[in-house]
Amino acid sequence: MTKLNSLQLFQNQRIRSVWDSEKEEWYFSIVDVVAVLTESKNPNNYWKVLKKRLSEEGNQSVTFCNRLRMKSPKDGKMYLTDVADTEQLLRLIQSIPSPKAEPFKLWLAQVGRERLEENIDPELSINRALATYQRKGYSREWINQRLQAIQVRKELTDEWEHRGVKKGKEYAILTDEISQAWSGLTTRQYKDLKGLKKENLRDNMTTLELVLNMLAEATTTEISKQKEPETFDENKAVAREGGEAAGIARLAVEERTGIPVVTAASTQRRLQ
């Protein structure tokens, strides 16, 4: 399951959200929505009281909401946060008297429509990603590599899907095979090296790391097309081969530069 943390804006007010690519569903921070609709100075307490009342009324669809880790606007740390999908939010809005209710419903529809448009025309998604990275302060050169890496990754997952690899755990296992073969680290070990928790690893890679990871994934895609693996073990072997090809390139670069490619350096931290 791939989850993408994001910030959505409603009338210049930030609402934390997560896109679940497997379920193709947005999840929004309930506290942030409550803050927008009520303008309460203590939205956490407002939601706590409202949640209790809805529970007593038997409204389980809202009170039994999911909890996902989101970055706190106060200290920047990741905390479990009550979230709701679009349907749950629409039901929640009915329980909150607010003149912003109708504009908020229209905003929800807009957010959903943009994601559907991106599925039809991927270039829209690329343009929005470009704008997001620019706002974060990344260099034009790094952004170009990052966007190319997204396309390479998409081609790889399309190939895996064609070979019958299951999304979620199996994708993660194959990704680890590639990562360990070229960098010497699993994805988790790589993130630990950079001091990351839920942050996106690729968003914290240097340009050279991105290029070699891209080479590993592109090579894996090409080998898979040539060998046409039929079992998961065969796909693992192909992933390892693709990663090893980029691993050879990494060693060649390190031999000529005299410095390691894979480091604790984080592009994102340098921007902060």
PDB file of C-alpha atoms in Angstrom:
ATOM      1  CA  MET A   1       0.000   0.000   0.000  1.00  0.00           C
ATOM      2  CA  THR A   2       1.393   3.359  -0.980  1.00  0.00           C
ATOM      3  CA  LYS A   3       0.444   6.363   1.126  1.00  0.00           C
ATOM      4  CA  LEU A   4       1.318   9.900   0.180  1.00  0.00           C
ATOM      5  CA  ASN A   5       1.151  12.587   2.849  1.00  0.00           C
ATOM      6  CA  SER A   6       0.071  15.968   1.572  1.00  0.00           C
ATOM      7  CA  LEU A   7      -1.292  19.364   2.563  1.00  0.00           C
ATOM      8  CA  GLN A   8      -4.530  20.554   1.015  1.00  0.00           C
ATOM      9  CA  LEU A   9      -5.595  24.184   1.175  1.00  0.00           C
ATOM     10  CA  PHE A  10      -9.137  25.333   1.865  1.00  0.00           C
ATOM     11  CA  GLN A  11      -9.492  29.123   1.879  1.00  0.00           C
ATOM     12  CA  ASN A  12      -5.758  29.401   2.701  1.00  0.00           C
ATOM     13  CA  GLN A  13      -6.118  27.080   5.694  1.00  0.00           C
ATOM     14  CA  ARG A  14      -4.074  23.901   5.733  1.00  0.00           C
ATOM     15  CA  ILE A  15      -5.656  20.482   6.017  1.00  0.00           C
ATOM     16  CA  ARG A  16      -3.345  17.488   6.366  1.00  0.00           C
ATOM     17  CA  SER A  17      -4.268  14.596   4.132  1.00  0.00           C
ATOM     18  CA  VAL A  18      -3.053  11.185   3.002  1.00  0.00           C
ATOM     19  CA  TRP A  19      -3.680   9.570  -0.372  1.00  0.00           C
ATOM     20  CA  ASP A  20      -4.003   5.768  -0.208  1.00  0.00           C
ATOM     21  CA  SER A  21      -3.087   4.557  -3.704  1.00  0.00           C
ATOM     22  CA  GLU A  22      -4.375   1.029  -3.110  1.00  0.00           C
ATOM     23  CA  LYS A  23      -7.833   2.136  -1.981  1.00  0.00           C
ATOM     24  CA  GLU A  24      -7.680   5.239  -4.202  1.00  0.00           C
ATOM     25  CA  GLU A  25      -9.033   7.296  -1.347  1.00  0.00           C
ATOM     26  CA  TRP A  26      -8.111  10.548   0.396  1.00  0.00           C
ATOM     27  CA  TYR A  27      -8.003  10.595   4.207  1.00  0.00           C
ATOM     28  CA  PHE A  28      -8.202  13.977   5.921  1.00  0.00           C
ATOM     29  CA  SER A  29      -7.222  15.075   9.417  1.00  0.00           C
ATOM     30  CA  ILE A  30     -10.500  15.471  11.297  1.00  0.00           C
ATOM     31  CA  VAL A  31      -9.043  18.006  13.725  1.00  0.00           C
ATOM     32  CA  ASP A  32      -7.910  20.188  10.824  1.00  0.00           C
ATOM     33  CA  VAL A  33     -11.370  20.013   9.247  1.00  0.00           C
ATOM     34  CA  VAL A  34     -13.005  20.868  12.575  1.00  0.00           C
ATOM     35  CA  ALA A  35     -10.666  23.848  12.938  1.00  0.00           C
ATOM     36  CA  VAL A  36     -11.684  25.143   9.507  1.00  0.00           C
ATOM     37  CA  LEU A  37     -15.417  24.673   9.976  1.00  0.00           C
ATOM     38  CA  THR A  38     -15.754  25.859  13.577  1.00  0.00           C
ATOM     39  CA  GLU A  39     -12.857  28.348  13.870  1.00  0.00           C
ATOM     40  CA  SER A  40     -12.510  26.934  17.380  1.00  0.00           C
ATOM     41  CA  LYS A  41      -9.447  27.923  19.401  1.00  0.00           C
ATOM     42  CA  ASN A  42      -9.264  24.331  20.627  1.00  0.00           C
ATOM     43  CA  PRO A  43     -10.321  22.047  17.746  1.00  0.00           C
ATOM     44  CA  ASN A  44      -8.901  18.986  19.523  1.00  0.00           C
ATOM     45  CA  ASN A  45     -11.294  19.458  22.415  1.00  0.00           C
ATOM     46  CA  TYR A  46     -14.187  20.304  20.056  1.00  0.00           C
ATOM     47  CA  TRP A  47     -13.624  17.015  18.211  1.00  0.00           C
ATOM     48  CA  LYS A  48     -13.285  15.087  21.476  1.00  0.00           C
ATOM     49  CA  VAL A  49     -16.675  16.348  22.698  1.00  0.00           C
ATOM     50  CA  LEU A  50     -18.330  15.890  19.295  1.00  0.00           C
ATOM     51  CA  LYS A  51     -16.920  12.386  18.930  1.00  0.00           C
ATOM     52  CA  LYS A  52     -18.345  11.414  22.316  1.00  0.00           C
ATOM     53  CA  ARG A  53     -21.764  12.820  21.412  1.00  0.00           C
ATOM     54  CA  LEU A  54     -21.834  11.067  18.055  1.00  0.00           C
ATOM     55  CA  SER A  55     -20.811   7.818  19.704  1.00  0.00           C
ATOM     56  CA  GLU A  56     -23.649   8.119  22.204  1.00  0.00           C
ATOM     57  CA  GLU A  57     -26.009   8.705  19.281  1.00  0.00           C
ATOM     58  CA  GLY A  58     -24.766   5.520  17.662  1.00  0.00           C
ATOM     59  CA  ASN A  59     -22.984   7.198  14.739  1.00  0.00           C
ATOM     60  CA  GLN A  60     -20.254   4.576  14.301  1.00  0.00           C
ATOM     61  CA  SER A  61     -19.321   5.560  10.764  1.00  0.00           C
ATOM     62  CA  VAL A  62     -17.581   8.694  12.062  1.00  0.00           C
ATOM     63  CA  THR A  63     -16.563   7.728  15.581  1.00  0.00           C
ATOM     64  CA  PHE A  64     -14.849   4.511  14.429  1.00  0.00           C
ATOM     65  CA  CYS A  65     -12.515   6.430  12.143  1.00  0.00           C
ATOM     66  CA  ASN A  66      -9.039   5.389  11.054  1.00  0.00           C
ATOM     67  CA  ARG A  67      -5.874   6.732  12.624  1.00  0.00           C
ATOM     68  CA  LEU A  68      -2.824   7.534  10.511  1.00  0.00           C
ATOM     69  CA  ARG A  69       0.492   9.170  11.310  1.00  0.00           C
ATOM     70  CA  MET A  70       0.638  12.816  10.265  1.00  0.00           C
ATOM     71  CA  LYS A  71       3.167  15.564  10.848  1.00  0.00           C
ATOM     72  CA  SER A  72       2.234  17.927  13.661  1.00  0.00           C
ATOM     73  CA  PRO A  73       2.278  21.625  12.668  1.00  0.00           C
ATOM     74  CA  LYS A  74       3.577  22.422  16.164  1.00  0.00           C
ATOM     75  CA  ASP A  75       6.749  20.330  16.439  1.00  0.00           C
ATOM     76  CA  GLY A  76       7.031  18.639  13.031  1.00  0.00           C
ATOM     77  CA  LYS A  77       6.866  15.153  14.554  1.00  0.00           C
ATOM     78  CA  MET A  78       4.636  12.335  13.314  1.00  0.00           C
ATOM     79  CA  TYR A  79       1.645  11.466  15.510  1.00  0.00           C
ATOM     80  CA  LEU A  80      -1.324   9.134  15.135  1.00  0.00           C
ATOM     81  CA  THR A  81      -4.201  11.344  14.029  1.00  0.00           C
ATOM     82  CA  ASP A  82      -7.921  10.690  13.588  1.00  0.00           C
ATOM     83  CA  VAL A  83      -8.685  10.753   9.866  1.00  0.00           C
ATOM     84  CA  ALA A  84     -11.821  10.397   7.768  1.00  0.00           C
ATOM     85  CA  ASP A  85     -12.464   9.600   4.136  1.00  0.00           C
ATOM     86  CA  THR A  86     -14.688  11.788   1.978  1.00  0.00           C
ATOM     87  CA  GLU A  87     -17.900   9.969   2.869  1.00  0.00           C
ATOM     88  CA  GLN A  88     -17.190  10.170   6.597  1.00  0.00           C
ATOM     89  CA  LEU A  89     -16.340  13.859   6.323  1.00  0.00           C
ATOM     90  CA  LEU A  90     -19.615  14.624   4.583  1.00  0.00           C
ATOM     91  CA  ARG A  91     -21.481  12.940   7.448  1.00  0.00           C
ATOM     92  CA  LEU A  92     -19.362  14.803   9.979  1.00  0.00           C
ATOM     93  CA  ILE A  93     -20.112  18.154   8.325  1.00  0.00           C
ATOM     94  CA  GLN A  94     -23.826  17.517   8.889  1.00  0.00           C
ATOM     95  CA  SER A  95     -23.134  17.444  12.641  1.00  0.00           C
ATOM     96  CA  ILE A  96     -21.225  20.722  12.711  1.00  0.00           C
ATOM     97  CA  PRO A  97     -23.232  23.961  12.296  1.00  0.00           C
ATOM     98  CA  SER A  98     -21.064  26.132  10.073  1.00  0.00           C
ATOM     99  CA  PRO A  99     -21.567  28.647   7.241  1.00  0.00           C
ATOM    100  CA  LYS A 100     -18.545  27.019   5.583  1.00  0.00           C
ATOM    101  CA  ALA A 101     -20.247  23.636   5.245  1.00  0.00           C
ATOM    102  CA  GLU A 102     -21.396  24.038   1.646  1.00  0.00           C
ATOM    103  CA  PRO A 103     -18.129  25.586   0.349  1.00  0.00           C
ATOM    104  CA  PHE A 104     -16.281  22.757   2.090  1.00  0.00           C
ATOM    105  CA  LYS A 105     -18.390  20.142   0.277  1.00  0.00           C
ATOM    106  CA  LEU A 106     -17.509  21.789  -3.025  1.00  0.00           C
ATOM    107  CA  TRP A 107     -13.835  21.800  -2.016  1.00  0.00           C
ATOM    108  CA  LEU A 108     -13.959  18.059  -1.270  1.00  0.00           C
ATOM    109  CA  ALA A 109     -15.419  17.438  -4.709  1.00  0.00           C
ATOM    110  CA  GLN A 110     -12.612  19.495  -6.265  1.00  0.00           C
ATOM    111  CA  VAL A 111      -9.906  17.537  -4.446  1.00  0.00           C
ATOM    112  CA  GLY A 112     -11.428  14.249  -5.570  1.00  0.00           C
ATOM    113  CA  ARG A 113     -11.819  15.450  -9.139  1.00  0.00           C
ATOM    114  CA  GLU A 114      -8.169  16.476  -9.373  1.00  0.00           C
ATOM    115  CA  ARG A 115      -7.059  12.967  -8.434  1.00  0.00           C
ATOM    116  CA  LEU A 116      -9.405  11.425 -11.012  1.00  0.00           C
ATOM    117  CA  GLU A 117      -8.071  13.843 -13.633  1.00  0.00           C
ATOM    118  CA  GLU A 118      -4.517  12.792 -12.787  1.00  0.00           C
ATOM    119  CA  ASN A 119      -5.445   9.136 -13.363  1.00  0.00           C
ATOM    120  CA  ILE A 120      -6.726  10.066 -16.820  1.00  0.00           C
ATOM    121  CA  ASP A 121      -3.891  12.484 -17.643  1.00  0.00           C
ATOM    122  CA  PRO A 122      -0.699  11.686 -15.619  1.00  0.00           C
ATOM    123  CA  GLU A 123       0.920  14.907 -16.875  1.00  0.00           C
ATOM    124  CA  LEU A 124      -1.347  16.848 -14.496  1.00  0.00           C
ATOM    125  CA  SER A 125       0.090  14.895 -11.586  1.00  0.00           C
ATOM    126  CA  ILE A 126       3.619  15.644 -12.779  1.00  0.00           C
ATOM    127  CA  ASN A 127       2.863  19.362 -13.049  1.00  0.00           C
ATOM    128  CA  ARG A 128       1.436  19.439  -9.517  1.00  0.00           C
ATOM    129  CA  ALA A 129       4.447  17.528  -8.193  1.00  0.00           C
ATOM    130  CA  LEU A 130       6.754  20.019  -9.918  1.00  0.00           C
ATOM    131  CA  ALA A 131       4.970  22.936  -8.256  1.00  0.00           C
ATOM    132  CA  THR A 132       5.123  21.223  -4.853  1.00  0.00           C
ATOM    133  CA  TYR A 133       8.881  20.580  -5.031  1.00  0.00           C
ATOM    134  CA  GLN A 134       9.485  24.146  -6.200  1.00  0.00           C
ATOM    135  CA  ARG A 135       7.587  25.489  -3.193  1.00  0.00           C
ATOM    136  CA  LYS A 136       9.768  23.341  -0.931  1.00  0.00           C
ATOM    137  CA  GLY A 137      12.909  24.922  -2.364  1.00  0.00           C
ATOM    138  CA  TYR A 138      14.429  22.016  -4.294  1.00  0.00           C
ATOM    139  CA  SER A 139      16.763  22.904  -7.166  1.00  0.00           C
ATOM    140  CA  ARG A 140      15.540  22.630 -10.758  1.00  0.00           C
ATOM    141  CA  GLU A 141      18.186  19.951 -11.471  1.00  0.00           C
ATOM    142  CA  TRP A 142      17.086  17.812  -8.516  1.00  0.00           C
ATOM    143  CA  ILE A 143      13.398  18.207  -9.409  1.00  0.00           C
ATOM    144  CA  ASN A 144      14.036  17.036 -12.973  1.00  0.00           C
ATOM    145  CA  GLN A 145      15.717  13.897 -11.680  1.00  0.00           C
ATOM    146  CA  ARG A 146      12.974  13.299  -9.123  1.00  0.00           C
ATOM    147  CA  LEU A 147      10.206  13.557 -11.708  1.00  0.00           C
ATOM    148  CA  GLN A 148      12.098  11.201 -13.994  1.00  0.00           C
ATOM    149  CA  ALA A 149      12.494   8.795 -11.061  1.00  0.00           C
ATOM    150  CA  ILE A 150       8.727   8.830 -10.552  1.00  0.00           C
ATOM    151  CA  GLN A 151       8.204   7.822 -14.181  1.00  0.00           C
ATOM    152  CA  VAL A 152      10.809   5.052 -13.967  1.00  0.00           C
ATOM    153  CA  ARG A 153       9.190   3.712 -10.797  1.00  0.00           C
ATOM    154  CA  LYS A 154       5.772   3.740 -12.490  1.00  0.00           C
ATOM    155  CA  GLU A 155       7.130   1.730 -15.426  1.00  0.00           C
ATOM    156  CA  LEU A 156       8.583  -0.793 -12.976  1.00  0.00           C
ATOM    157  CA  THR A 157       5.367  -1.227 -10.979  1.00  0.00           C
ATOM    158  CA  ASP A 158       3.414  -1.560 -14.230  1.00  0.00           C
ATOM    159  CA  GLU A 159       5.779  -4.386 -15.205  1.00  0.00           C
ATOM    160  CA  TRP A 160       5.366  -6.035 -11.795  1.00  0.00           C
ATOM    161  CA  GLU A 161       1.612  -5.829 -12.099  1.00  0.00           C
ATOM    162  CA  HIS A 162       1.857  -7.431 -15.546  1.00  0.00           C
ATOM    163  CA  ARG A 163       3.896 -10.274 -14.006  1.00  0.00           C
ATOM    164  CA  GLY A 164       1.331 -10.880 -11.296  1.00  0.00           C
ATOM    165  CA  VAL A 165       3.233  -9.316  -8.401  1.00  0.00           C
ATOM    166  CA  LYS A 166       0.832  -8.188  -5.685  1.00  0.00           C
ATOM    167  CA  LYS A 167       0.772  -4.583  -4.491  1.00  0.00           C
ATOM    168  CA  GLY A 168       1.803  -3.894  -0.933  1.00  0.00           C
ATOM    169  CA  LYS A 169       4.030  -6.479   0.733  1.00  0.00           C
ATOM    170  CA  GLU A 170       5.366  -8.091  -2.459  1.00  0.00           C
ATOM    171  CA  TYR A 171       6.188  -4.698  -3.993  1.00  0.00           C
ATOM    172  CA  ALA A 172       8.035  -3.817  -0.771  1.00  0.00           C
ATOM    173  CA  ILE A 173      10.040  -7.065  -0.807  1.00  0.00           C
ATOM    174  CA  LEU A 174      11.141  -6.559  -4.420  1.00  0.00           C
ATOM    175  CA  THR A 175      11.998  -2.908  -3.714  1.00  0.00           C
ATOM    176  CA  ASP A 176      14.204  -4.065  -0.839  1.00  0.00           C
ATOM    177  CA  GLU A 177      15.926  -6.567  -3.132  1.00  0.00           C
ATOM    178  CA  ILE A 178      16.764  -3.780  -5.581  1.00  0.00           C
ATOM    179  CA  SER A 179      17.845  -1.355  -2.871  1.00  0.00           C
ATOM    180  CA  GLN A 180      20.094  -3.838  -1.064  1.00  0.00           C
ATOM    181  CA  ALA A 181      21.691  -4.989  -4.319  1.00  0.00           C
ATOM    182  CA  TRP A 182      22.737  -1.513  -5.445  1.00  0.00           C
ATOM    183  CA  SER A 183      23.212   0.390  -2.172  1.00  0.00           C
ATOM    184  CA  GLY A 184      23.947  -2.399   0.313  1.00  0.00           C
ATOM    185  CA  LEU A 185      20.938  -1.325   2.403  1.00  0.00           C
ATOM    186  CA  THR A 186      17.290  -2.273   2.608  1.00  0.00           C
ATOM    187  CA  THR A 187      14.798   0.572   2.385  1.00  0.00           C
ATOM    188  CA  ARG A 188      14.405   0.635   6.182  1.00  0.00           C
ATOM    189  CA  GLN A 189      18.174   0.616   6.741  1.00  0.00           C
ATOM    190  CA  TYR A 190      18.557   3.387   4.151  1.00  0.00           C
ATOM    191  CA  LYS A 191      15.948   5.519   5.920  1.00  0.00           C
ATOM    192  CA  ASP A 192      17.592   4.839   9.290  1.00  0.00           C
ATOM    193  CA  LEU A 193      20.926   5.999   7.873  1.00  0.00           C
ATOM    194  CA  LYS A 194      19.315   9.297   6.881  1.00  0.00           C
ATOM    195  CA  GLY A 195      17.402   9.611  10.142  1.00  0.00           C
ATOM    196  CA  LEU A 196      13.997   9.267   8.480  1.00  0.00           C
ATOM    197  CA  LYS A 197      10.800   7.806   9.883  1.00  0.00           C
ATOM    198  CA  LYS A 198       7.723   8.212   7.686  1.00  0.00           C
ATOM    199  CA  GLU A 199       9.335  10.664   5.288  1.00  0.00           C
ATOM    200  CA  ASN A 200       9.760   9.660   1.652  1.00  0.00           C
ATOM    201  CA  LEU A 201      13.242   8.227   1.099  1.00  0.00           C
ATOM    202  CA  ARG A 202      13.577   9.433  -2.493  1.00  0.00           C
ATOM    203  CA  ASP A 203      12.710  12.998  -1.431  1.00  0.00           C
ATOM    204  CA  ASN A 204      15.779  12.864   0.796  1.00  0.00           C
ATOM    205  CA  MET A 205      18.211  11.368  -1.733  1.00  0.00           C
ATOM    206  CA  THR A 206      20.984  13.331  -3.386  1.00  0.00           C
ATOM    207  CA  THR A 207      20.936  13.649  -7.173  1.00  0.00           C
ATOM    208  CA  LEU A 208      23.514  10.860  -7.538  1.00  0.00           C
ATOM    209  CA  GLU A 209      21.573   8.545  -5.239  1.00  0.00           C
ATOM    210  CA  LEU A 210      18.429   9.222  -7.241  1.00  0.00           C
ATOM    211  CA  VAL A 211      20.183   8.504 -10.536  1.00  0.00           C
ATOM    212  CA  LEU A 212      21.602   5.175  -9.352  1.00  0.00           C
ATOM    213  CA  ASN A 213      18.301   4.110  -7.807  1.00  0.00           C
ATOM    214  CA  MET A 214      16.643   5.025 -11.090  1.00  0.00           C
ATOM    215  CA  LEU A 215      19.215   2.964 -12.996  1.00  0.00           C
ATOM    216  CA  ALA A 216      18.518  -0.006 -10.737  1.00  0.00           C
ATOM    217  CA  GLU A 217      14.772   0.194 -11.267  1.00  0.00           C
ATOM    218  CA  ALA A 218      14.988   0.829 -15.016  1.00  0.00           C
ATOM    219  CA  THR A 219      17.375  -2.109 -15.420  1.00  0.00           C
ATOM    220  CA  THR A 220      15.044  -4.339 -13.403  1.00  0.00           C
ATOM    221  CA  THR A 221      12.175  -3.382 -15.699  1.00  0.00           C
ATOM    222  CA  GLU A 222      14.183  -4.195 -18.826  1.00  0.00           C
ATOM    223  CA  ILE A 223      15.461  -7.546 -17.476  1.00  0.00           C
ATOM    224  CA  SER A 224      11.906  -8.476 -16.473  1.00  0.00           C
ATOM    225  CA  LYS A 225      10.642  -7.755 -19.985  1.00  0.00           C
ATOM    226  CA  GLN A 226      13.376  -9.967 -21.451  1.00  0.00           C
ATOM    227  CA  LYS A 227      13.156 -12.871 -18.978  1.00  0.00           C
ATOM    228  CA  GLU A 228       9.385 -12.741 -18.370  1.00  0.00           C
ATOM    229  CA  PRO A 229       9.450 -14.127 -14.792  1.00  0.00           C
ATOM    230  CA  GLU A 230       6.401 -16.184 -13.839  1.00  0.00           C
ATOM    231  CA  THR A 231       6.849 -16.743 -10.095  1.00  0.00           C
ATOM    232  CA  PHE A 232       7.530 -14.371  -7.215  1.00  0.00           C
ATOM    233  CA  ASP A 233      10.947 -15.993  -6.625  1.00  0.00           C
ATOM    234  CA  GLU A 234      11.815 -15.392 -10.265  1.00  0.00           C
ATOM    235  CA  ASN A 235      10.789 -11.739  -9.872  1.00  0.00           C
ATOM    236  CA  LYS A 236      13.040 -11.496  -6.803  1.00  0.00           C
ATOM    237  CA  ALA A 237      15.975 -12.812  -8.813  1.00  0.00           C
ATOM    238  CA  VAL A 238      15.299 -10.255 -11.542  1.00  0.00           C
ATOM    239  CA  ALA A 239      15.064  -7.442  -8.976  1.00  0.00           C
ATOM    240  CA  ARG A 240      18.404  -8.518  -7.532  1.00  0.00           C
ATOM    241  CA  GLU A 241      19.995  -8.515 -10.997  1.00  0.00           C
ATOM    242  CA  GLY A 242      18.718  -5.035 -11.743  1.00  0.00           C
ATOM    243  CA  GLY A 243      20.015  -3.719  -8.448  1.00  0.00           C
ATOM    244  CA  GLU A 244      23.391  -5.390  -8.915  1.00  0.00           C
ATOM    245  CA  ALA A 245      23.857  -3.639 -12.264  1.00  0.00           C
ATOM    246  CA  ALA A 246      23.449  -0.253 -10.562  1.00  0.00           C
ATOM    247  CA  GLY A 247      25.638  -1.492  -7.700  1.00  0.00           C
ATOM    248  CA  ILE A 248      28.493  -1.975 -10.162  1.00  0.00           C
ATOM    249  CA  ALA A 249      27.990   1.606 -11.338  1.00  0.00           C
ATOM    250  CA  ARG A 250      28.008   2.854  -7.738  1.00  0.00           C
ATOM    251  CA  LEU A 251      31.341   1.159  -7.022  1.00  0.00           C
ATOM    252  CA  ALA A 252      32.808   2.662 -10.198  1.00  0.00           C
ATOM    253  CA  VAL A 253      31.682   6.153  -9.179  1.00  0.00           C
ATOM    254  CA  GLU A 254      33.096   5.736  -5.657  1.00  0.00           C
ATOM    255  CA  GLU A 255      36.415   4.470  -7.038  1.00  0.00           C
ATOM    256  CA  ARG A 256      36.779   7.550  -9.212  1.00  0.00           C
ATOM    257  CA  THR A 257      35.543  10.142  -6.716  1.00  0.00           C
ATOM    258  CA  GLY A 258      36.982   8.620  -3.582  1.00  0.00           C
ATOM    259  CA  ILE A 259      33.778   9.317  -1.614  1.00  0.00           C
ATOM    260  CA  PRO A 260      30.759   7.125  -0.827  1.00  0.00           C
ATOM    261  CA  VAL A 261      27.570   7.612  -2.831  1.00  0.00           C
ATOM    262  CA  VAL A 262      25.187   6.441  -0.108  1.00  0.00           C
ATOM    263  CA  THR A 263      25.411   8.805   2.864  1.00  0.00           C
ATOM    264  CA  ALA A 264      23.371  10.199   5.744  1.00  0.00           C
ATOM    265  CA  ALA A 265      23.026  13.474   3.818  1.00  0.00           C
ATOM    266  CA  SER A 266      19.414  14.501   3.312  1.00  0.00           C
ATOM    267  CA  THR A 267      18.381  16.895   0.545  1.00  0.00           C
ATOM    268  CA  GLN A 268      15.260  17.892   2.464  1.00  0.00           C
ATOM    269  CA  ARG A 269      17.134  18.750   5.675  1.00  0.00           C
ATOM    270  CA  ARG A 270      19.423  21.099   3.751  1.00  0.00           C
ATOM    271  CA  LEU A 271      16.352  23.010   2.594  1.00  0.00           C
ATOM    272  CA  GLN A 272      15.037  23.600   6.109  1.00  0.00           C
TER     273      GLN A 272
END
